[in-house]
Each structure stands twice: as C-alpha cells, then as structure tokens.
Amino acid sequence: ADSSRDLVLALAPGQGAYETTPLTPRESPRELEQVAVQPDSEVEAGHSRNQHRVFQVSALLLAVAGLGLAIVRSPLALFSRTSPGSLTLLQHKSESLEFCGRVERDIEYHTRQALYWIGNIYSEDMCCALCDGDPGCAAWTYGKDSGVFGISRHCYLKRLQDGEEPVRFSRPGVVSGLRQKAIRKHGMVAQILAKAGDSVRSHSNITNKNKTCAGSINATGLGSLAVQQALWFAPGKHGGPVTVADENRALVPRFGSRAYLTDKCTEGEVRREDYSALKLLGKSFSYRVDLSAAGCGCNAQVHLVPMRFNEDASKCNDFFCTPTSDAATGSCGATCTTFGLQDANQYSWATSLHLGGDAIGASVGYGGGSDDHTGRRQWSDMDYGPQAKCIDTSWPFKVSVSFLQSSIGLLDAIEVVLSQEGHTCTLKERIDEYTFQDKNGIIELSKILERGVTPVISYWGASELTWLDGIGADGKGPCVKDVPKMCSASVRFYDFSIFRTNFPDEPAVDRGDSATRDGSLLSLAMGYVHEVSQKSATKEREQRLANLTSMQAASLPQAGCGKHCAGGGGDFSSDTYPELREANEEWEIVAVQVQVRKTPSFKGIVLGMKTQGVVLIGQRSGDWIKLSYEEGYVAILQTEDYATSFFLERRIVNYEKIASGSCVDHGLFPIDGRETCKAAAVALGYFDKTVKLYKGTDRPEGCYIKNGSMWYSVRQENRGQGAINGAEPVCGSKAYPTTTTTTTTGTTTRTTELPTTTTTSTTWGYPSFFCFTTVRSASAAELGIVRRQQMRQTGIFACEEYAVYSDHQPWQKVGIGPDGADIMTAIIPPVHQLSGPSGDMPQVNTCTSASTSLTVWDLVKRDGRYRHHHWTIKVDPNVVFLPDRIKPILKKHTTHPKSLYVTNCNKNGDAQMLQSLEVLSRKAMESYAVHYWKCKTSMRWQSLCEARFMAKCLDQLGVERLDDWHMLGDSSCTHAACSDGSRVAFQHDFRDIETWNTCFEEAISR
C-alpha cells in the first residue's frame, strides 16, 4: 500500500445491554486511549469467543500480509481482558492486509443508493472483500450476529456519490465499513473467502444428463444457429446447462458447461455432420461479453474448432477436440488445431493459435506466467481489468476477431480488437507469425479456415490457471491465486455478428454446405437488416461527432498567426452541424414536492416549490444541490427519526439539438417540461434562461430552438413531431417523466376565500396506479390466470405500471408489453403459506405469510416506481380486478393527498384489509418504505398473515384508514355476484382459468 492507515478490530457486542464507543470517521484510534465494555454476565462467555475471533482475524491478516500484497504497518487494536467483567482496548503495532478500510461495529450504513445484497456470507472479511471486488461499491454493511432479522449473514453493498458520507445508525450485531481501494493483485482475498465459507457463489450441480438442445442463437449477418449443450464437460464429468436469452441474441453458459453452435440439433443425439462449418477467412467474428463476476481461476472461452471434420468421437462422444489431451482443461482426449479467440476473466485475456499437440501456441493479451516464465504483456492492468482506462471489465465490452486474408487468398494474420462504449481507447493486437515443429502455423490454420470451423463457448475454472492469469516471473500478472470456488455461476455472451473484414456493411453468410437449410434465408435477411441498420446509425452519429469536433477545432486560434488568425471560416448555424453536450449531471426530483431554499438549511427561507419529475441542474454542496441557473438550494435527502428520506436522484444524460427528424428517429427522447428544457438549453450553451410557451401546432414535440430562442410546445397535437418550419428539437439520451398540471378548486374552513390548488399527475391517468401481484409456483392455475389477464389487458395490466413476482424458477414469460418487450416475472424466494383457520384470520383456511409479504413489499420499495403514482395496489393473482371502477373512488382522496390505506372488510365489527386487494396511497407507501423496520422489531409478525401484518404495521406508523367495505366481493368476508357492477374486485377462490374468465365476462357485461 502507498499509505498507512489505522485499523481497529473491536468486538461485536451481541444483544445484551452494553455501553460502547464506536469509531466515527473523524476519530482516530490514537484518540481512543481506552474503551471499557461492560457485558451482561450471561453472555460473558460469548464475549470470550468474540475475543478469540479477533485474535484469529489478526493471525489471518498477519499470515496474508507476508505474501507481498498490499501491506501496511498500522496500530492494530486488540482487546485483552484486564479484570472480570471488563474488556480494555489496547494498542499494538502489527502488519495487516488493508482491503477492508475503516470498520465500525454496531453501526448500520444508509446511503442514497444501494447496489445489491448477497446472502449466506460467512464473515465480515468476505463482505468487505466483495465490496473491494465491485468497482461500484464504496461501503458495506454485514449482519454478523445471528437473530438480526433481515440482515444476519447478509452482505449489503452500497454506492457513495462524490462527497457523500454514509448515514450511520446504531444497530447491535451489525458491522459496516468503507472500501479503502482496489487491490491491484487479485485472488488472495478470494482464497481467504473460500476457506472461510467454502464458496461465496455456489455452482449449481445441475447437469445435462439427457438434454442436448438448448435452443437457437441469432447471429447478425449469419442467421440462426442451433445451440447444442455438451453432455460431458470432461470424461466422467457431466456438463452444466447453457441458457439462450434475450430473444435468442444472448448465450449464458453456467459454470462447468460447454456449448456448440450447430446447423441443427436433435435432442439426445450427437451427429458430426450437424456441426456448423463457418468459413471465416477474410471475415470478422464479433460479440459482446460480460465478465464482471469471473475472477482469478475462472475461464470464459470462445474457441473455433474443426468439429465437423474430426473423426475421433473422443471420450465425451461428441467429437470435441483440443490442442492437447489434458482433462484438467476440459479436454475429452481428442486433439486438433484450434483458434482460441478468447480465454479470459475480468483480470486477464488471451487470444491464441494452436496446432494439434501445441499447448502453448502463439498468443497475445495480458496475464499468465509462473516462477520461471512470463506470460502475455501486450497490455497491462491499466489497459484491461476492473476500472481500467480502455476496457473496464466491470462492464460488458465488445470483442472483434478478424481473419485477414493475403493477396493470394491465404490467412495473413488474425487481429483481435477489444472496445467499450464510453472509452476512447481500444485494445488491438495481431498474430501474423507462428511456427510449430517446423510447420508454418499460419498456413496450416488457413487450411482449417477454408474447410470451416465450429464456434465452441465454454465456462469453467481451475486452481492452476496460471497460464492464463498468473503473476509471472516479472510480477506484472494479475493473479496470485486461482480460486475457482469464487467464480460466478454464469457468464454472458451476446450480439454475435459475422461480416466481411474489408466490407463491414456486407453480411457473411457462408456456413459451408448448409447455409440455406430450414428456411434460414429469412433469418439471414433479418440479421442483415439488423446489422446494416445498426451500422448506419452508428456511422451517422460518428460523422456528426466528427463534424462537431472539426468545427470546434477550426474555431480555435492558430499558433503564431496573431491577429491574422482565421476564425475557422465555418458556418456555425444549426444547418451545418449538430449541437451535442455529453455527460451532463442532472438531479431528478423523486419526492412528491421539494422546497427551494435561499440557504442550504431546512430553516432557510423558502423561495419556491418544485414537483416530482422535474430535472435540476446544480453543483453538489454536502447534502444539498446549489442550483446553477437560478437562485436557491434543494436538499438531496433528510435524516430524522433514524430514517433517511431521499428527495433527489442523480442521473447522467446527453443533450443534442437535431436539425432533421424527431428525437425518436435519432434514438433519443423528447424533453418534456419547461424546467428540463431550460437545463438542456443552458448545457448546450444557450444562456438565456427564458423558455417561451408555444400553444399552436406545427412545432416539434416538447423542447425546441427557433431563431436562437428556447421554446416549449404545449399542444398534444405536436406529439411525435420533429424538426419543422425552422424549429429544431432538443433531445435527451434518457426518458423524462411526463407530467401535466391540473388545477382544481377547494374550500377551507379558516377563511372565506376559494383558494386554487395545483396538483401534478402523470398523463397516464388521474389518479395513477402502480399494481403488482404474487404468483405461487404451488398453484398450477395462478400463472395461467395472470397470463389471461395480460392478454385481456385487465387486472394489474390495466394499471399505469405493474409488476409480477413469483417463486417460479426460472423467470416466466407473462406476455408481451405495449412496447413489444417481454413481460417477465421477478423471482422471489418460495412463497410461505400459513394454514388455518387461525386466530389471525379465522375466516380463511390459508393465507400468505408475513415473511413473504415483507420480501415482496421490499422489492416494491426497491423497484421505486410507486413513487411516480398516486396509489400502490397489491392484487392476488386469481382476483377479477377492474381498475377503472376504483379510480373514481380514490380520486376524491387524491386531490389532497393523505397517508391512507383501504380497509375492505368489516366482519363481526372487525374492520380489516384482505390480502386479495391491498390499497395504499403514495404517502402511506412512503411511510412504510422508510419505517417498516419499526414493525419488524416491535411486532410478533411471524405467525401473521400478510394483510393483517400490513394493516397492523400501517396502523402503528400512523397511516389513516379509509373504510370502504363495499368495493370488494370476497367470499371470505362479503360475497358478491360477479355481475354486481358496484364492486371493483371479486375473489371467489377461482381455481382455474375458466372459472376466473366466467366471472370476468359477467363483471364487464355490467
């Protein structure tokens, strides 16, 4: 390490009554001369074990520190017993591995944005190392002690924005920390974690014992190829499953799996003549890959193998062959010549050529080596790896391998190019010389390409993978240890494409003898259209950027020309080049309303109000934004009563003024709202803050510029309109919340005036709904009923936005949304049902447990879309629900929003909310999202049904009840015929699609 730091290891005090002095970020261990902790007598033995644990961690850190990684000398705080019933903090000097940064015990961190959580984590060391390994992570919280509901053995990774400090809350049994910095040499942390907890990521033992066909994959410029799974990954070792995703454009191999791209696949059979034989000489093969979770000891491979022409069926009985017969690398015993387009993980890369029998071959990239030799060093960890300047492997990137052809028609070289959006540099290398056993390897490989090769995609790992990612004799490689136990469950390849190297706009359709089988010409044509369209759009945008760059360069003064410098001679009118401003920081208002204050204080003078969806431009100052183009400050968040409310959300957007067509034509979004229009105008250099309203037609949608002035079109007739009559649209790279302003009148008892109230609602409808349902895998009918609802556009699918949660594995397709995208279920843990009748809900036999309710409502909270709607509605999947009937009921309670939830059953004088229909206002939902933990810690909720838990929790949080005992016809409370036109929903325990559909038809006929 290049700086020393203080590391304090304190003890987790458990659940007893203790006094503790946690370290704050501004306190130094040297300032804490002595801290006494008084434990309860019955848990003193537990503290002894904790003390032993501290020494274990110390010994572990000391042992690791000697391996040459990031080590420092810092005061290591250890507890030693000085008298019965007390623990004293003493200071000792020692050496420590510094990847955990600052650690605070009994402290839970809250930040504005969370990354994700991981369960079954065995120690705080594992949690902080996981944070260290994720470039997006800056802080973490770990549930160290058992019995801490919702957090025990869970690791929560969190983001920190520039200048942000985590909000700290006292919580026994919890450990939190800040990420110190990334470790440049990798693998040792993974080894520690693997030893501590066997494996952070469990590799599925699912195999393909009888299944060979996984589907088909579409390759642009080539058409559709079948995906054949390897039954055997190695002799005696079954292959793992491979998944085709994203409408047949993505391939996801699981750990220990291999897939072949074939002309066709017959289930349970392996036939050599079915393997594809792609003739790639003079062509380029490209794809995108996500290696963000494949660490040291993991290998994601893309190889080209002459499988159709290999007559040795091998020990795996599928004709797979490799340069050598080493089973440790997934070999099945047969050898052949191969093209290693990719052997890689997030730290290392190899592109290689191998003749049969040559394990080393010729290769380029980064990584590899052992004590006596050095591997590939064409790149470094500054070029390739997590947070690298050219290829940041924390994110997907593009791979393109070209098989360059010489003037006489033979292979001249292979060239690999790695590129990534948002990065100005690419990584490019070529192999043009290769000799093995006195053979010219390039010529031999040329012969193989002429006959045709089969793409083979694999994902596996090994504890001895130093040839790929080893540190090497020069110490410049990335990994000191290979830990395959820590490999992710899968990796992802997508956007496959093949095109002619010298003619990138022409698709390469040569698949050997079977290019036109099974109607593939249509698939090839569609792939060609897709490829040309993408390339045309890319070239057009690149040309625009080039024009802009050249204009800007021409406007700069020329060195040495003094007053005779030309001003560039360019016409800077909007007809000549587009105006573009990239990477603008915006802040979107996510609260219902925010106040603009004169000073950055909640006691400051209020200058005005801004509503949800407005986008602000400003500079951050602590937890406030100083508005750049108008006076005032807006708070990002507010913390009170041990909870944090967030008002703003940061986003990065590009603005562009276009001279022709509409925003949609250019793949952009129209800007809606005068405030956002003003922000975009200023970013583009139009410093006049006045945005005029245009109420006529024949103008672009939303924000536009005409004659140097900013305008905003308010007429609905202009929706979808592009540049017209000299008016040029201003567009954004991200969608903007569309809002309309509705003016209503009301009365007050305090004065005789008739005040005007302005409320903001989405154009979706008033009031607007976010609806969701939970589908159980244990019920054979529920998923079918939900699919019928989607097909009929009723139930939750008649709400403005919706979500479907289910414990079905894997994700289930519900239908196709209005935007053409698949509607998929979000996976939750198995739904837990309580049997009855019970004291909680005596009128029902079964109900969903509160534990499932907590999980699902937490997902709704994390989803966040509820913030954009007036009401959140949970509906059971087998309920006939008609949202248009409930709108007028709730509308009168929306104009002046309150914190409300609906009780829809009054049986024997007990007003309650039934789980078949749960309705919460936005304020009620916000209250629950922030304070639900109070219910979990103060209620015995484990035996409660979900609706009863929600009602009790909302009551405890001070949410008001809205009694409407007539809206729901539920056989467990008040039965109503489906023909009753006054009801908004019906729950008659429908057990199949037909009975549900019968009720629905009766309901809509009234």
PDB file of C-alpha atoms in Angstrom, residues 80 135 195-196 235 440 494 516 694 911 955:
ATOM      1  CA  SER A  80      -7.364  -8.120  26.198  1.00  0.00           C
ATOM      2  CA  PRO A 135     -15.933  -1.126  -8.598  1.00  0.00           C
ATOM      3  CA  LYS A 195     -11.583 -21.083   3.080  1.00  0.00           C
ATOM      4  CA  ALA A 196     -13.840 -19.138   5.434  1.00  0.00           C
ATOM      5  CA  PRO A 235     -14.577 -37.667 -19.198  1.00  0.00           C
ATOM      6  CA  ASN A 440       4.190 -22.674 -40.740  1.00  0.00           C
ATOM      7  CA  TYR A 494     -24.447 -11.710 -26.770  1.00  0.00           C
ATOM      8  CA  THR A 516     -29.942 -22.357 -46.724  1.00  0.00           C
ATOM      9  CA  TYR A 694     -45.899  27.917 -27.799  1.00  0.00           C
ATOM     10  CA  ALA A 911     -62.576  -3.685  10.020  1.00  0.00           C
ATOM     11  CA  ASP A 955     -51.705   1.460  11.983  1.00  0.00           C
TER      12      ASP A 955
END
